[in-house]
CSV table of C-alpha atoms in Angstrom, one decimal:
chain,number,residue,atom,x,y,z
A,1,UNK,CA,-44.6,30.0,-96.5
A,2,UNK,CA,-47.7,27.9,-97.1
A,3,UNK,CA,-45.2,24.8,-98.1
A,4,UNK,CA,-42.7,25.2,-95.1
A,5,UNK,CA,-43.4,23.0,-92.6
A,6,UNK,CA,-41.5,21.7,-89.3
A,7,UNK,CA,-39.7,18.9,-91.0
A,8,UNK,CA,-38.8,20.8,-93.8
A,9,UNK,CA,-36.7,23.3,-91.0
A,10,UNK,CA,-35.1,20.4,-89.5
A,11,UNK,CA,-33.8,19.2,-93.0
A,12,UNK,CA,-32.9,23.2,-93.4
A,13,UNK,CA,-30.7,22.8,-90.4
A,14,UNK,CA,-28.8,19.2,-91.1
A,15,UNK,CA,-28.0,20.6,-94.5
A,16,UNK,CA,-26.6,23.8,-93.3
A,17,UNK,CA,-24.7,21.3,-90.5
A,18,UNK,CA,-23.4,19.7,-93.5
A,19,UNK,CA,-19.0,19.8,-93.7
A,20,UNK,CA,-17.4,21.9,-95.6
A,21,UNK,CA,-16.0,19.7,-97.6
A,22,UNK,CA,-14.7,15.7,-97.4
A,23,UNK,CA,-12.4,15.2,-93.4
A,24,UNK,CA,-13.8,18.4,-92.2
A,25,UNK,CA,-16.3,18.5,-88.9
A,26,UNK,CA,-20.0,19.6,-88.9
A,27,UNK,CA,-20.8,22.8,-89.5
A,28,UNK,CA,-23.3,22.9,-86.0
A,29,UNK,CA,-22.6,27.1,-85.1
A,30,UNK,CA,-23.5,27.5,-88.9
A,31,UNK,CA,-26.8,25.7,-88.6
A,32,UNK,CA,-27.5,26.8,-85.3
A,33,UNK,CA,-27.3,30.3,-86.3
A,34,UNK,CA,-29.3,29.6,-89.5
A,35,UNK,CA,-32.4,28.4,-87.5
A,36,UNK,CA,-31.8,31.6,-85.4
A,37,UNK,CA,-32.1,33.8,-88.6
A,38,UNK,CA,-35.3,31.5,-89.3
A,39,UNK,CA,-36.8,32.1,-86.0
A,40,UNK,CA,-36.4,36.0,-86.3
A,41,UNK,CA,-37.5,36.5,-89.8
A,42,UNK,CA,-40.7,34.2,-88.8
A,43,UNK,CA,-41.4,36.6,-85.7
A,44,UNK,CA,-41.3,39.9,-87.9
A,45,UNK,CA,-43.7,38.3,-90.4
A,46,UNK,CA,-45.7,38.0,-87.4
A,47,UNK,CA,-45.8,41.3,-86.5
A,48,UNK,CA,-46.7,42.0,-90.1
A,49,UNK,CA,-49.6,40.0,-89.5
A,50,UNK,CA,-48.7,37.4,-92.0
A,51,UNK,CA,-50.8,34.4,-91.1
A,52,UNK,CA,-48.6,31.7,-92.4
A,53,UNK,CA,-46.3,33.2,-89.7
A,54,UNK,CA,-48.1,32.5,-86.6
A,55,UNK,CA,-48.3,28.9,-87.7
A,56,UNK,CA,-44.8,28.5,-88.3
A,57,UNK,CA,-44.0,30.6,-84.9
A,58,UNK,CA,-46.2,28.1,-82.7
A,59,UNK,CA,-44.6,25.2,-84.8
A,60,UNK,CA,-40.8,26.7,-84.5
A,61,UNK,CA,-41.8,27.3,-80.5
A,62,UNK,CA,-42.1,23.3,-79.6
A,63,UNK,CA,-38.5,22.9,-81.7
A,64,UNK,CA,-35.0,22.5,-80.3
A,65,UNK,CA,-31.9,22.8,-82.1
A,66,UNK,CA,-28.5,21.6,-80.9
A,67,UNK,CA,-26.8,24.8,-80.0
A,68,UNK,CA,-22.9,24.8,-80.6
A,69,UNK,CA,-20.8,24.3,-77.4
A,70,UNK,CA,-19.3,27.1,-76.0
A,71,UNK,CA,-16.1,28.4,-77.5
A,72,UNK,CA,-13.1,27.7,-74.7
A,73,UNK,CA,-10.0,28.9,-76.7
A,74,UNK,CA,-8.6,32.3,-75.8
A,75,UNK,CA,-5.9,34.5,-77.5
A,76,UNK,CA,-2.7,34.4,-74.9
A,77,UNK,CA,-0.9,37.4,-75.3
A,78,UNK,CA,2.0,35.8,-76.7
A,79,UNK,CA,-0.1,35.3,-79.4
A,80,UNK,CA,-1.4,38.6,-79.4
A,81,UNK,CA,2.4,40.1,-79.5
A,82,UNK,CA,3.2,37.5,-82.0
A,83,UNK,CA,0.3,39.0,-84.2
A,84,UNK,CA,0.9,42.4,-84.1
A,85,UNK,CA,4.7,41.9,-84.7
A,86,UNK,CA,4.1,39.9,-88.0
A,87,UNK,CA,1.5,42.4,-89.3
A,88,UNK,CA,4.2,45.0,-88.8
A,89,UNK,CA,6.3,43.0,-90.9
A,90,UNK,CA,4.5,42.5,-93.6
A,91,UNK,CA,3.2,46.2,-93.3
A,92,UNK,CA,-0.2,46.1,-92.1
A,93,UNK,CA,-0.4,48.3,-89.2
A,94,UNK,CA,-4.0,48.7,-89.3
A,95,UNK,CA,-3.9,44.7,-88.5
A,96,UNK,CA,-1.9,45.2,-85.6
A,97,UNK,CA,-3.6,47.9,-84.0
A,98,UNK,CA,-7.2,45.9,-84.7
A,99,UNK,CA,-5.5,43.1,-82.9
A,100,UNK,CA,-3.9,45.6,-79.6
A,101,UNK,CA,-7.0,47.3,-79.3
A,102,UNK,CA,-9.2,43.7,-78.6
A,103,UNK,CA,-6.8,42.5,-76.6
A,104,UNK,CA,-5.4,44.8,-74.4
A,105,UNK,CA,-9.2,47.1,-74.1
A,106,UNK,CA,-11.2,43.8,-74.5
A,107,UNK,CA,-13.2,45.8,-76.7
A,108,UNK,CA,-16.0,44.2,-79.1
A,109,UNK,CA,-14.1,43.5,-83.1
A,110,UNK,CA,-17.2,45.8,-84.4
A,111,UNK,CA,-16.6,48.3,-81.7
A,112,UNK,CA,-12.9,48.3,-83.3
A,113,UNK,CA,-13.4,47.8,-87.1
A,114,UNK,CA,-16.8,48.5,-87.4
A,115,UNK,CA,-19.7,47.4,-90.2
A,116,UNK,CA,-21.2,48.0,-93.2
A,117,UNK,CA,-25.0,48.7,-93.5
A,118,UNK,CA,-27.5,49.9,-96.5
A,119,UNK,CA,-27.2,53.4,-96.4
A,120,UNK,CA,-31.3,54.8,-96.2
A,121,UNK,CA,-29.9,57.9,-97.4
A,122,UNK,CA,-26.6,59.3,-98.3
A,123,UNK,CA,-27.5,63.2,-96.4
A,124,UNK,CA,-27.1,60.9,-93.4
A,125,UNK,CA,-23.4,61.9,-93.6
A,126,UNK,CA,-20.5,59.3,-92.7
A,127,UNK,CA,-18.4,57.3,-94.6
A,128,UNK,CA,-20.5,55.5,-98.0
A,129,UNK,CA,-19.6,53.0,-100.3
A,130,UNK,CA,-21.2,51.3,-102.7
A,131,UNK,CA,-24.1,51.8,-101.5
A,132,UNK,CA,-23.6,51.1,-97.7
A,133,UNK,CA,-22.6,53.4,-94.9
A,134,UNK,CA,-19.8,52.2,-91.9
A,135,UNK,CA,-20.8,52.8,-88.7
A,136,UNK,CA,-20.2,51.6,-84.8
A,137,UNK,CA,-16.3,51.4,-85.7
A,138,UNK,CA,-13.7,53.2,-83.7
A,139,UNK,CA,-12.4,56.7,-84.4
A,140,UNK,CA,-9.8,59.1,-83.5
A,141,UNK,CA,-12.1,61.7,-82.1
A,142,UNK,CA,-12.9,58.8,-79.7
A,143,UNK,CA,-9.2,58.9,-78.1
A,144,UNK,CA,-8.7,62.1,-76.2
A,145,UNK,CA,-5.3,64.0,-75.9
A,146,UNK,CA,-4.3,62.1,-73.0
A,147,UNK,CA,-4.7,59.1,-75.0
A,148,UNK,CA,-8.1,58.1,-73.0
A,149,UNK,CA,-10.6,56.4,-75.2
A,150,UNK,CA,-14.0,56.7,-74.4
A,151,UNK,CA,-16.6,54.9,-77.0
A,152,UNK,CA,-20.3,54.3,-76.9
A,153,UNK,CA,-20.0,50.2,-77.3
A,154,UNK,CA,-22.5,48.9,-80.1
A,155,UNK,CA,-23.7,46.0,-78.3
A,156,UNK,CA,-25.4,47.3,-74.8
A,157,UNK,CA,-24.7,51.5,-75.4
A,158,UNK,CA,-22.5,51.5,-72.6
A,159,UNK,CA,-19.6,53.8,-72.7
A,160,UNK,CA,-16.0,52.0,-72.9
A,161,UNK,CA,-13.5,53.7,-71.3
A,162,UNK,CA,-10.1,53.0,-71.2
A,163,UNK,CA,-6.4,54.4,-70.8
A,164,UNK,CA,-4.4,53.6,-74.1
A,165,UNK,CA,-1.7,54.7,-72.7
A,166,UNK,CA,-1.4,52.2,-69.9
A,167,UNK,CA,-0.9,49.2,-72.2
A,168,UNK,CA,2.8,49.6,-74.0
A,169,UNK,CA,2.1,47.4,-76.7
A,170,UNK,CA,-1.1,49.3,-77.8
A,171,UNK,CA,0.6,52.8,-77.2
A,172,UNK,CA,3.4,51.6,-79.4
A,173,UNK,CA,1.0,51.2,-82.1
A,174,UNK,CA,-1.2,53.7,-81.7
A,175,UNK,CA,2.3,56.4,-81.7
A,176,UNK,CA,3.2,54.8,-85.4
A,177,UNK,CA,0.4,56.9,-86.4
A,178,UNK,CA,1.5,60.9,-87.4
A,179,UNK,CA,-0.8,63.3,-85.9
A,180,UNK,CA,-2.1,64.6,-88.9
A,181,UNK,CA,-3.4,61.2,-89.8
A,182,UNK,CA,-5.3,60.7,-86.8
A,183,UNK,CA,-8.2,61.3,-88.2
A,184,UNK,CA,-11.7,59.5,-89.0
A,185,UNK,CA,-11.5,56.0,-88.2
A,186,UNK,CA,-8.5,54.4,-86.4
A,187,UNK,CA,-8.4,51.0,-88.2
A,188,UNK,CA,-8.5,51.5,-92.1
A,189,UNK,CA,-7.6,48.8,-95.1
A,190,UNK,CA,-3.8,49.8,-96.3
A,191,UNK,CA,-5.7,48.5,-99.9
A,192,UNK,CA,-8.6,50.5,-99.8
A,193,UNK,CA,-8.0,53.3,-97.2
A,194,UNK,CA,-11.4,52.9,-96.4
A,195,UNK,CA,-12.9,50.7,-93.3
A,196,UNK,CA,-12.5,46.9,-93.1
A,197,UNK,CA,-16.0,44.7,-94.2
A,198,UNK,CA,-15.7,41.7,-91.7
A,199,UNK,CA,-14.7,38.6,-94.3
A,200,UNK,CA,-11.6,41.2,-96.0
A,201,UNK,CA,-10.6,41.6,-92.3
A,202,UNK,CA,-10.9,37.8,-91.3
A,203,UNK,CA,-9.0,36.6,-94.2
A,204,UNK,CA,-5.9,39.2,-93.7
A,205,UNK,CA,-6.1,38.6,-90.0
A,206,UNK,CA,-6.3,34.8,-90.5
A,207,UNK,CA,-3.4,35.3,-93.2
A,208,UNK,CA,-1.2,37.2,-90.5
A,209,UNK,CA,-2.1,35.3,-87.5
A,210,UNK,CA,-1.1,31.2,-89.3
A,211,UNK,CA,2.0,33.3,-90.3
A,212,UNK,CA,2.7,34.1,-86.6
A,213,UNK,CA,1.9,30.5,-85.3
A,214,UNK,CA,-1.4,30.7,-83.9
A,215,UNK,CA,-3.4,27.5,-84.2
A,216,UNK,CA,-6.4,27.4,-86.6
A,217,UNK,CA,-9.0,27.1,-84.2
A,218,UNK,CA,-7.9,29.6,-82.3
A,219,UNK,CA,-10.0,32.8,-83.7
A,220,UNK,CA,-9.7,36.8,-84.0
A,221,UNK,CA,-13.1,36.8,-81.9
A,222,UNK,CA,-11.1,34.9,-79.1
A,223,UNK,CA,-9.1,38.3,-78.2
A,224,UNK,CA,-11.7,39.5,-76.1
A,225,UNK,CA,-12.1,36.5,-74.1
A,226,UNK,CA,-8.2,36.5,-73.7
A,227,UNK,CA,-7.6,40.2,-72.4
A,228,UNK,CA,-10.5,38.7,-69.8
A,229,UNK,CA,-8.6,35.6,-69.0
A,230,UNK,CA,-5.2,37.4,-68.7
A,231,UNK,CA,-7.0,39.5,-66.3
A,232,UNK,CA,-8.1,37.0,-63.9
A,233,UNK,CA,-5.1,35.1,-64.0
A,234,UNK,CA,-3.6,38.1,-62.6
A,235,UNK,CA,-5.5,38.3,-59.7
A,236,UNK,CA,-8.0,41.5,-61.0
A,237,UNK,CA,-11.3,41.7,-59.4
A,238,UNK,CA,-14.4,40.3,-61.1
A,239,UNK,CA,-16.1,43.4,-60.6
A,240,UNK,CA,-12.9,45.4,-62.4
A,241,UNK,CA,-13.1,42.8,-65.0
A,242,UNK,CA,-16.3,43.4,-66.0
A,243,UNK,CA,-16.3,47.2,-66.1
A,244,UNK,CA,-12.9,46.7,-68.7
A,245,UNK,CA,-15.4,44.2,-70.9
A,246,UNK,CA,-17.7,46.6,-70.7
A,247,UNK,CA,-20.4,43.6,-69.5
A,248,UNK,CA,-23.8,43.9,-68.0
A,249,UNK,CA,-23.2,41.5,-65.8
A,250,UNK,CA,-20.7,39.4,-63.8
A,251,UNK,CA,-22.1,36.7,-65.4
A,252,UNK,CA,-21.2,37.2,-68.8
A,253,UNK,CA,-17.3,38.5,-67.7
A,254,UNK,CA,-17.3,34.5,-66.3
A,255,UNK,CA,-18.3,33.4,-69.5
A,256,UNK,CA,-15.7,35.2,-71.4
A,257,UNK,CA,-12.9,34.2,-68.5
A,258,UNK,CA,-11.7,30.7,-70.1
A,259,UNK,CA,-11.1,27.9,-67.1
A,260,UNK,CA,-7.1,27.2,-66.3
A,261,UNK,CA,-5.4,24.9,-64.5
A,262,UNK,CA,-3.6,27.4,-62.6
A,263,UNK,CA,-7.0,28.5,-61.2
A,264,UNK,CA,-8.3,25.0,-60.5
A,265,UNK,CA,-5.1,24.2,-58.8
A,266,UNK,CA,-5.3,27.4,-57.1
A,267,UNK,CA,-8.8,26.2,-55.4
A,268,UNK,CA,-7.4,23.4,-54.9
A,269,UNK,CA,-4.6,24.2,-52.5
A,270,UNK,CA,-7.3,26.8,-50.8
A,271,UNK,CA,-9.5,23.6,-50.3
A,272,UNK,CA,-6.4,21.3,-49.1
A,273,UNK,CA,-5.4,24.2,-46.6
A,274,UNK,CA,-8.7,24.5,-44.9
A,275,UNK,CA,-9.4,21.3,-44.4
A,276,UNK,CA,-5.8,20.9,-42.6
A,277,UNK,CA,-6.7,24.0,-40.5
A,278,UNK,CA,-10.4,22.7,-39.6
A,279,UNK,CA,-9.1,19.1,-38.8
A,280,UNK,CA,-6.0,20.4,-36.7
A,281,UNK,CA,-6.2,19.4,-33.1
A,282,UNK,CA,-6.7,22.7,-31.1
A,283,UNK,CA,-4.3,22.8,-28.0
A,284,UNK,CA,-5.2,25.1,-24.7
A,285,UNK,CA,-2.8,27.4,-23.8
């Protein structure tokens, strides 16, 4: 801590930037998120009371870093469809469903497959495995008879609530699974029966998904921002929309609704109209 120093973070965060390999962009989300990691660990060391840590705080404080530009690709449900279809194909259900439930519920990829923390203690119960314990996932006792999920959400604690049922391609799924397997959690690994971890989920997903022709740059993360966008092009209320994402705030649901040019066009002929209707000569009757 003594030797760290604010150029030494700024080299930090061009070498994380650094590509991949030879042809291949900057790295910036990687880097960006790096010096985010660094800014967190510094502020627990102060509230350890380290000392070297309130230097480095006041010193990380007067620091910007370039901050990724916002993501503006969205899953279409085409691709969604396309998806889920080729994971049934090359049998892995638990894909498809993973990829339904995100889209269709706009629900959270953790609140779907879940993660794996150190386990403090293995009396805590749940599902272990070397050495960690899964939790946040999605499980059956969360979907009612009626097919009516309703899930405390990881993020803000807010309850997600949604009707299954109401979307065909996720009830089609969802009915693949016998009854008497409906237990624990919904989405498992056909390998290991156990619980995705995120980078054996990405890679299968990301295997499944180039299969079905969906761009590279187009990402599993991108689902939730398409059920959103789907959703506003259809004409639902902002309000509805952000009840379904399960958002704090409008804000956020805006964020997540990706920009068309159906809807620019749409404000454009709204525009167009009233000006004809305010510059129309009015006639007495």
């Amino acid at each position: 801590l003594e030797e760290v120093q604010g150029l030494r973070s700024v080299r930090w965060y061009n070498n994380f930037k650094l590509p991949a390999g030879e042809g291949k962009p900057e790295r910036q989300r990687r880097a960006y998120k790096a010096m985010q990691l660094l800014r967190i660990v510094i502020k627990f060391g102060v509230v350890m009371n380290i000392a070297d840590c309130f230097r480095l705080a006041t010193i990380l404080s007067g620091m910007e870093f370039t901050a990724p530009a916002a993501r503006t690709k969205s899953i279409t449900y085409d691709q969604a469809q396309a998806i889920c279809e080729k994971a049934i194909e090359k049998s892995l259900l638990s894909i498809a469903i993973a990829q339904a439930l995100q889209f269709d519920l706009t629900l959270r990829q953790i609140d779907v497959i879940g993660r794996w923390e150190t386990s403090i203690e293995a009396e805590a119960g749940g599902i272990l495995d070397r050495g960690q314990r899964w939790v946040d996932g999605l499980l059956w006792s969360h979907i009612d008879a009626d097919g009516v999920l309703s899930k405390p959400t990881s993020k803000t604690g807010q309850t997600a609530e949604h009707d299954t049922r109401a979307y065909p391609m996720l009830r089609q799924l969802l009915d693949m699974i016998p009854q008497e397997k409906r237990v624990g959690p919904v989405v498992t690994s056909e390998t290991t029966g156990l619980p995705y971890r995120y980078r054996h989920f990405y890679k299968i997903w990301r295997e499944v998904a180039t299969e079905a022709g969906v761009p590279k740059d187009v990402w599993n993360r991108d689902s939730r921002a398409g059920g959103v966008t789907e959703g506003s092009d259809a004409g639902a209320d902002i309000e509805h929309l952000r009840h379904h994402a399960n958002h704090k705030n409008i804000q956020t649901t805006t964020r997540y609704n990706r920009s068309t040019l159906d809807k620019t066009r749409h404000v454009a002929e709204l525009r167009i109209a009233r000006r004809k209707a305010v510059n129309t000569p009015k006639t007495d009757v």
